[in-house]
Amino acid sequence: MRAFTYRFSISSLFNRRSFSSISSIYTMSESSHQSSETPRLVLKKVLAKSQHEGDGAVVRRGIGRTELKSLDPFLLLDHFSVSPPSGFPDHPHRGFETVTYMLQGSITHQDFAGHKGTIGTGDVQWMTAGRGIIHSEMPGGEGTHKGLQLWINLSSKDKMIEPNYQELLKEDIPAAEQDGVEVRVIAGEAMGVQSPVYTRTPTMFLDFSLSPGAEMHQNIPESWNAFVYVIEGEGVFGSLSSSPVGAHHVLVLSLGDGFTVWNRSSKPLRFALIAGQPLNEPVAQYGPFVMNTQSEIEKTIEDYQYCKNGFEMGKYWRSQ
């Protein structure tokens, strides 16, 4: 979602606002899986603190802040909360993808190409901004609306592709349950079920819920970067000797191919496990524009300012 307040301090320019096979989840003891795998442990813990974004919205930013600027290929993770009339009015993107996953309420999306729709609780919109999108994201009704938004970088060869959308309703997202562990597979594969979402940058996005006393294990491609975002509850991540971690923390994981979580508390635990194949390319970012070089950023700003090279329809468009 806009995830940056667009105070472009650019007075000199303008002033305008094939994923790999992933093994199934299975529960097992720490000793039994570590003998054949390299376990992923917690390398870094970052608290996603609240800040204001857009027009009156509040986000807890876990990635994209001073303590964790990025985690290749991930650029930003926001846990947002918005109530009318606040929201994320007209704003641009270029060079990456946004994944919006609704946890409560709904968000209505409009863009300058005429696309419009509303995603509700449990729904997902996977938007490839590519060469350029100007859109708005506003609450779909009264009350408080909450969700996660993830920004995924695109490789240099994909940054200027045509924009595209993949939308999944809650009932169309594959899910599985076993031994007190539930998973919703937004991208990738887990517990024998696979998401239909195409990830141009190979990505895994899993929403886990663990009952008290439950444990889970997930294989992750060994070279992928991975992190956890704790949505609610408290869990022990990576090693039984680790201290429990509570809600709103991002946990950056070490490299390896096996990851285990235990819920030793008396309350349910819910978290997102997200992993992706690193692009290993230079990143030049200016707010909602993510390219590979500074000259490409300057060109993007010029394209946006003069409504060309992908932003043509922005000249007269305003959301309704």
CSV table of C-alpha atoms in Angstrom, one decimal:
chain,number,residue,atom,x,y,z
A,1,MET,CA,0.0,0.0,0.0
A,2,ARG,CA,1.7,3.3,-0.4
A,3,ALA,CA,3.7,2.2,2.5
A,4,PHE,CA,5.7,5.4,2.4
A,5,THR,CA,4.2,8.8,3.1
A,6,TYR,CA,4.9,10.6,-0.1
A,7,ARG,CA,6.8,13.6,1.0
A,8,PHE,CA,9.1,13.5,-2.0
A,9,SER,CA,11.6,16.2,-1.1
A,10,ILE,CA,12.6,16.7,-4.7
A,11,SER,CA,12.2,20.4,-5.2
A,12,SER,CA,14.5,20.2,-8.2
A,13,LEU,CA,12.3,17.6,-9.8
A,14,PHE,CA,8.7,18.0,-8.7
A,15,ASN,CA,6.6,18.1,-5.6
A,16,ARG,CA,3.8,15.5,-5.8
A,17,ARG,CA,2.5,13.2,-3.6
A,18,SER,CA,9.2,-21.1,-10.4
A,19,PHE,CA,9.3,-21.6,-6.9
A,20,SER,CA,11.4,-24.6,-5.7
A,21,SER,CA,9.6,-27.7,-4.3
A,22,ILE,CA,8.9,-27.1,-0.7
A,23,SER,CA,8.3,-30.1,1.5
A,24,SER,CA,5.1,-30.6,3.5
A,25,ILE,CA,4.8,-29.5,7.1
A,26,TYR,CA,5.0,-32.2,9.6
A,27,THR,CA,5.3,-32.3,13.4
A,28,MET,CA,8.4,-33.9,14.8
A,29,SER,CA,10.8,-33.6,17.7
A,30,GLU,CA,13.8,-31.2,17.5
A,31,SER,CA,16.3,-34.1,17.6
A,32,SER,CA,14.8,-36.1,14.8
A,33,HIS,CA,14.9,-33.5,12.1
A,34,GLN,CA,18.1,-31.7,13.0
A,35,SER,CA,20.1,-34.9,12.2
A,36,SER,CA,19.4,-34.6,8.5
A,37,GLU,CA,18.9,-30.9,8.1
A,38,THR,CA,20.5,-27.6,8.8
A,39,PRO,CA,18.1,-25.9,11.2
A,40,ARG,CA,17.2,-22.3,10.7
A,41,LEU,CA,17.6,-20.3,13.9
A,42,VAL,CA,16.7,-16.7,14.7
A,43,LEU,CA,19.4,-14.3,13.6
A,44,LYS,CA,17.7,-11.0,14.4
A,45,LYS,CA,14.5,-9.8,16.2
A,46,VAL,CA,12.9,-6.5,15.3
A,47,LEU,CA,9.8,-5.1,16.9
A,48,ALA,CA,7.4,-3.6,14.3
A,49,LYS,CA,6.5,-0.2,15.9
A,50,SER,CA,3.5,1.8,15.0
A,51,GLN,CA,3.8,4.8,12.7
A,52,HIS,CA,1.5,6.9,10.5
A,53,GLU,CA,1.3,6.4,6.8
A,54,GLY,CA,-0.9,7.4,3.9
A,55,ASP,CA,-3.8,9.6,5.0
A,56,GLY,CA,-4.4,8.9,8.7
A,57,ALA,CA,-3.6,5.2,8.5
A,58,VAL,CA,-1.4,3.4,11.1
A,59,VAL,CA,1.1,0.7,10.2
A,60,ARG,CA,3.5,-1.5,12.2
A,61,ARG,CA,6.5,-1.6,9.9
A,62,GLY,CA,8.7,-4.7,10.3
A,63,ILE,CA,10.8,-4.5,7.2
A,64,GLY,CA,11.7,-1.1,5.6
A,65,ARG,CA,12.7,0.6,8.9
A,66,THR,CA,16.1,1.6,10.2
A,67,GLU,CA,16.7,-1.7,12.1
A,68,LEU,CA,15.8,-3.8,9.0
A,69,LYS,CA,15.9,-1.9,5.8
A,70,SER,CA,15.4,-4.9,3.5
A,71,LEU,CA,15.8,-8.7,3.3
A,72,ASP,CA,16.5,-9.6,-0.4
A,73,PRO,CA,14.1,-9.9,-2.2
A,74,PHE,CA,11.8,-8.3,0.4
A,75,LEU,CA,11.6,-4.5,0.6
A,76,LEU,CA,8.9,-3.8,3.1
A,77,LEU,CA,6.4,-5.5,5.5
A,78,ASP,CA,3.6,-3.5,7.0
A,79,HIS,CA,0.9,-4.6,9.4
A,80,PHE,CA,-1.7,-1.9,8.7
A,81,SER,CA,-4.8,-0.7,10.5
A,82,VAL,CA,-7.1,1.8,8.9
A,83,SER,CA,-10.6,3.2,9.6
A,84,PRO,CA,-12.7,5.6,7.4
A,85,PRO,CA,-12.1,8.3,6.3
A,86,SER,CA,-8.4,7.4,6.5
A,87,GLY,CA,-6.7,5.3,3.9
A,88,PHE,CA,-4.1,5.2,1.2
A,89,PRO,CA,-5.2,7.6,-1.6
A,90,ASP,CA,-3.8,7.9,-5.1
A,91,HIS,CA,-0.1,6.9,-5.2
A,92,PRO,CA,2.3,5.3,-7.7
A,93,HIS,CA,4.5,2.2,-7.8
A,94,ARG,CA,7.2,0.9,-10.2
A,95,GLY,CA,9.6,-2.0,-10.2
A,96,PHE,CA,8.2,-4.5,-7.6
A,97,GLU,CA,5.2,-6.4,-6.4
A,98,THR,CA,2.8,-5.8,-3.5
A,99,VAL,CA,1.0,-8.6,-1.7
A,100,THR,CA,-2.0,-7.5,0.4
A,101,TYR,CA,-3.4,-10.1,2.8
A,102,MET,CA,-6.5,-9.0,4.8
A,103,LEU,CA,-6.7,-10.1,8.4
A,104,GLN,CA,-9.9,-8.1,9.3
A,105,GLY,CA,-12.3,-6.0,7.3
A,106,SER,CA,-11.8,-5.1,3.6
A,107,ILE,CA,-9.9,-2.8,1.3
A,108,THR,CA,-11.1,-1.4,-2.0
A,109,HIS,CA,-8.6,-0.9,-4.7
A,110,GLN,CA,-8.8,1.3,-7.8
A,111,ASP,CA,-6.2,2.0,-10.4
A,112,PHE,CA,-5.7,4.3,-13.5
A,113,ALA,CA,-6.2,1.4,-15.9
A,114,GLY,CA,-9.8,0.9,-14.7
A,115,HIS,CA,-9.3,-2.0,-12.4
A,116,LYS,CA,-11.4,-1.9,-9.2
A,117,GLY,CA,-12.3,-4.4,-6.6
A,118,THR,CA,-12.6,-5.2,-2.9
A,119,ILE,CA,-10.8,-7.9,-0.9
A,120,GLY,CA,-12.2,-9.0,2.4
A,121,THR,CA,-11.0,-10.9,5.4
A,122,GLY,CA,-8.8,-13.8,4.3
A,123,ASP,CA,-8.5,-12.6,0.7
A,124,VAL,CA,-5.3,-11.8,-1.1
A,125,GLN,CA,-4.3,-9.4,-3.8
A,126,TRP,CA,-0.9,-10.0,-5.5
A,127,MET,CA,-0.2,-7.0,-7.6
A,128,THR,CA,2.7,-6.8,-10.0
A,129,ALA,CA,3.3,-3.0,-10.4
A,130,GLY,CA,5.9,-3.6,-13.2
A,131,ARG,CA,6.5,-0.5,-15.3
A,132,GLY,CA,3.9,1.6,-13.5
A,133,ILE,CA,0.7,1.8,-11.5
A,134,ILE,CA,-1.1,4.7,-9.9
A,135,HIS,CA,-3.8,3.4,-7.5
A,136,SER,CA,-5.7,3.9,-4.3
A,137,GLU,CA,-6.4,1.6,-1.4
A,138,MET,CA,-9.2,2.6,0.9
A,139,PRO,CA,-11.3,1.0,3.6
A,140,GLY,CA,-14.2,-1.1,2.2
A,141,GLY,CA,-16.7,0.0,4.9
A,142,GLU,CA,-17.0,1.2,8.4
A,143,GLY,CA,-15.0,0.0,11.3
A,144,THR,CA,-11.3,-1.0,11.5
A,145,HIS,CA,-9.6,-2.8,8.7
A,146,LYS,CA,-6.3,-4.7,9.2
A,147,GLY,CA,-4.0,-6.7,7.1
A,148,LEU,CA,-0.4,-7.4,6.0
A,149,GLN,CA,1.3,-5.8,3.0
A,150,LEU,CA,4.5,-7.2,1.6
A,151,TRP,CA,6.7,-5.6,-1.0
A,152,ILE,CA,8.7,-8.1,-3.2
A,153,ASN,CA,11.4,-6.8,-5.5
A,154,LEU,CA,11.5,-7.7,-9.1
A,155,SER,CA,14.6,-8.6,-11.1
A,156,SER,CA,16.0,-6.1,-13.5
A,157,LYS,CA,14.5,-8.1,-16.4
A,158,ASP,CA,11.0,-7.9,-14.9
A,159,LYS,CA,10.9,-4.3,-13.6
A,160,MET,CA,9.3,-2.9,-16.7
A,161,ILE,CA,6.8,-5.6,-17.5
A,162,GLU,CA,3.1,-4.8,-17.8
A,163,PRO,CA,1.2,-4.5,-14.5
A,164,ASN,CA,-0.8,-7.6,-13.5
A,165,TYR,CA,-3.1,-8.8,-10.7
A,166,GLN,CA,-3.7,-12.2,-9.1
A,167,GLU,CA,-6.6,-12.2,-6.6
A,168,LEU,CA,-7.6,-15.1,-4.4
A,169,LEU,CA,-10.7,-15.2,-2.3
A,170,LYS,CA,-10.5,-16.8,1.2
A,171,GLU,CA,-12.2,-19.9,0.0
A,172,ASP,CA,-9.8,-20.3,-2.9
A,173,ILE,CA,-6.6,-20.2,-0.8
A,174,PRO,CA,-5.4,-23.8,-0.1
A,175,ALA,CA,-5.4,-24.8,3.6
A,176,ALA,CA,-4.5,-27.9,5.6
A,177,GLU,CA,-4.7,-29.0,9.3
A,178,GLN,CA,-2.9,-31.6,11.3
A,179,ASP,CA,-2.1,-32.2,15.0
A,180,GLY,CA,-3.1,-28.7,16.1
A,181,VAL,CA,-1.3,-27.0,13.2
A,182,GLU,CA,-3.3,-25.1,10.5
A,183,VAL,CA,-1.8,-23.5,7.5
A,184,ARG,CA,-3.1,-21.2,4.7
A,185,VAL,CA,-0.9,-21.4,1.7
A,186,ILE,CA,-0.8,-18.0,0.0
A,187,ALA,CA,2.3,-18.8,-2.0
A,188,GLY,CA,4.4,-21.9,-2.2
A,189,GLU,CA,3.5,-25.4,-0.8
A,190,ALA,CA,2.9,-26.8,2.6
A,191,MET,CA,1.4,-29.9,4.1
A,192,GLY,CA,0.7,-31.4,0.7
A,193,VAL,CA,-1.2,-28.4,-0.7
A,194,GLN,CA,0.0,-25.8,-3.2
A,195,SER,CA,-1.0,-22.2,-3.9
A,196,PRO,CA,-2.0,-21.4,-7.5
A,197,VAL,CA,-0.3,-18.0,-7.3
A,198,TYR,CA,2.5,-17.5,-9.7
A,199,THR,CA,5.5,-15.9,-8.0
A,200,ARG,CA,7.7,-14.1,-10.6
A,201,THR,CA,10.3,-13.7,-7.8
A,202,PRO,CA,10.2,-17.2,-6.3
A,203,THR,CA,8.4,-16.7,-2.9
A,204,MET,CA,6.8,-18.7,-0.1
A,205,PHE,CA,4.1,-17.0,2.0
A,206,LEU,CA,2.4,-19.2,4.7
A,207,ASP,CA,-0.1,-18.3,7.4
A,208,PHE,CA,0.3,-20.7,10.4
A,209,SER,CA,-1.9,-21.1,13.4
A,210,LEU,CA,-0.8,-23.4,16.3
A,211,SER,CA,-3.0,-24.5,19.1
A,212,PRO,CA,-1.5,-24.5,22.6
A,213,GLY,CA,1.0,-27.4,22.9
A,214,ALA,CA,1.4,-27.8,19.1
A,215,GLU,CA,4.6,-27.7,17.1
A,216,MET,CA,5.3,-27.5,13.4
A,217,HIS,CA,8.2,-28.0,11.0
A,218,GLN,CA,8.6,-26.6,7.6
A,219,ASN,CA,11.3,-27.1,5.0
A,220,ILE,CA,12.5,-24.0,3.2
A,221,PRO,CA,14.8,-24.0,0.1
A,222,GLU,CA,18.3,-23.7,1.7
A,223,SER,CA,19.5,-20.6,-0.1
A,224,TRP,CA,16.3,-18.6,0.3
A,225,ASN,CA,16.1,-15.7,2.8
A,226,ALA,CA,13.3,-16.2,5.3
A,227,PHE,CA,11.6,-14.4,8.1
A,228,VAL,CA,8.6,-14.8,10.5
A,229,TYR,CA,6.1,-12.1,11.5
A,230,VAL,CA,4.2,-12.9,14.7
A,231,ILE,CA,0.6,-11.8,14.2
A,232,GLU,CA,-0.7,-12.9,17.6
A,233,GLY,CA,0.2,-15.1,20.6
A,234,GLU,CA,3.7,-16.2,21.6
A,235,GLY,CA,6.0,-18.9,20.3
A,236,VAL,CA,9.4,-20.5,20.5
A,237,PHE,CA,11.1,-20.2,17.1
A,238,GLY,CA,14.0,-22.2,15.7
A,239,SER,CA,15.3,-23.9,18.8
A,240,LEU,CA,13.7,-25.1,22.0
A,241,SER,CA,16.3,-23.2,24.0
A,242,SER,CA,15.2,-19.9,22.5
A,243,SER,CA,13.1,-17.4,24.5
A,244,PRO,CA,9.5,-17.1,23.5
A,245,VAL,CA,8.7,-14.2,21.1
A,246,GLY,CA,5.4,-12.3,21.1
A,247,ALA,CA,3.2,-10.4,18.6
A,248,HIS,CA,4.5,-7.8,16.2
A,249,HIS,CA,8.0,-9.1,16.0
A,250,VAL,CA,9.9,-9.8,12.8
A,251,LEU,CA,12.4,-12.7,13.1
A,252,VAL,CA,15.1,-13.0,10.5
A,253,LEU,CA,16.1,-16.6,10.1
A,254,SER,CA,19.6,-18.0,9.4
A,255,LEU,CA,20.1,-20.0,6.2
A,256,GLY,CA,19.3,-23.7,6.3
A,257,ASP,CA,16.6,-26.1,5.1
A,258,GLY,CA,14.5,-26.9,8.2
A,259,PHE,CA,12.5,-24.6,10.5
A,260,THR,CA,10.6,-25.5,13.7
A,261,VAL,CA,8.2,-23.7,15.9
A,262,TRP,CA,6.6,-24.6,19.2
A,263,ASN,CA,3.6,-23.1,21.0
A,264,ARG,CA,4.4,-23.6,24.7
A,265,SER,CA,1.8,-21.1,25.8
A,266,SER,CA,-1.8,-21.5,26.8
A,267,LYS,CA,-3.1,-19.4,23.9
A,268,PRO,CA,-3.2,-19.8,20.2
A,269,LEU,CA,-0.2,-18.7,18.1
A,270,ARG,CA,-0.5,-17.2,14.6
A,271,PHE,CA,2.4,-16.1,12.4
A,272,ALA,CA,3.4,-15.6,8.8
A,273,LEU,CA,6.4,-17.5,7.5
A,274,ILE,CA,7.8,-15.8,4.4
A,275,ALA,CA,10.8,-16.8,2.3
A,276,GLY,CA,12.1,-15.9,-1.1
A,277,GLN,CA,15.0,-16.5,-3.5
A,278,PRO,CA,17.4,-13.6,-3.3
A,279,LEU,CA,17.9,-11.5,-6.5
A,280,ASN,CA,21.4,-10.5,-5.6
A,281,GLU,CA,21.1,-7.3,-7.6
A,282,PRO,CA,21.7,-3.6,-6.6
A,283,VAL,CA,18.7,-1.8,-5.2
A,284,ALA,CA,18.0,1.9,-5.8
A,285,GLN,CA,14.8,2.9,-4.0
A,286,TYR,CA,13.0,6.2,-3.8
A,287,GLY,CA,9.8,5.8,-1.9
A,288,PRO,CA,7.4,3.8,-4.1
A,289,PHE,CA,9.9,3.4,-7.0
A,290,VAL,CA,12.4,0.5,-6.8
A,291,MET,CA,15.0,0.1,-9.6
A,292,ASN,CA,18.6,-1.0,-9.9
A,293,THR,CA,20.5,2.3,-10.4
A,294,GLN,CA,20.1,6.0,-9.4
A,295,SER,CA,19.8,7.0,-13.1
A,296,GLU,CA,16.8,4.6,-13.4
A,297,ILE,CA,15.2,6.2,-10.4
A,298,GLU,CA,15.6,9.7,-11.9
A,299,LYS,CA,14.1,8.4,-15.1
A,300,THR,CA,11.2,7.0,-13.2
A,301,ILE,CA,10.5,10.2,-11.4
A,302,GLU,CA,10.6,12.0,-14.8
A,303,ASP,CA,8.2,9.4,-16.2
A,304,TYR,CA,5.8,9.8,-13.3
A,305,GLN,CA,6.0,13.6,-13.4
A,306,TYR,CA,5.3,13.8,-17.1
A,307,CYS,CA,2.9,10.8,-17.3
A,308,LYS,CA,4.9,8.8,-19.8
A,309,ASN,CA,6.5,5.3,-20.2
A,310,GLY,CA,3.9,3.5,-18.2
A,311,PHE,CA,2.3,6.4,-16.4
A,312,GLU,CA,0.4,7.8,-19.4
A,313,MET,CA,-3.1,7.2,-17.9
A,314,GLY,CA,-2.2,9.1,-14.7
A,315,LYS,CA,-2.5,12.4,-16.5
A,316,TYR,CA,-6.2,12.8,-15.9
A,317,TRP,CA,-7.1,9.9,-13.6
A,318,ARG,CA,-8.3,10.4,-10.0
A,319,SER,CA,-9.8,7.6,-7.9
A,320,GLN,CA,-13.5,7.9,-7.1
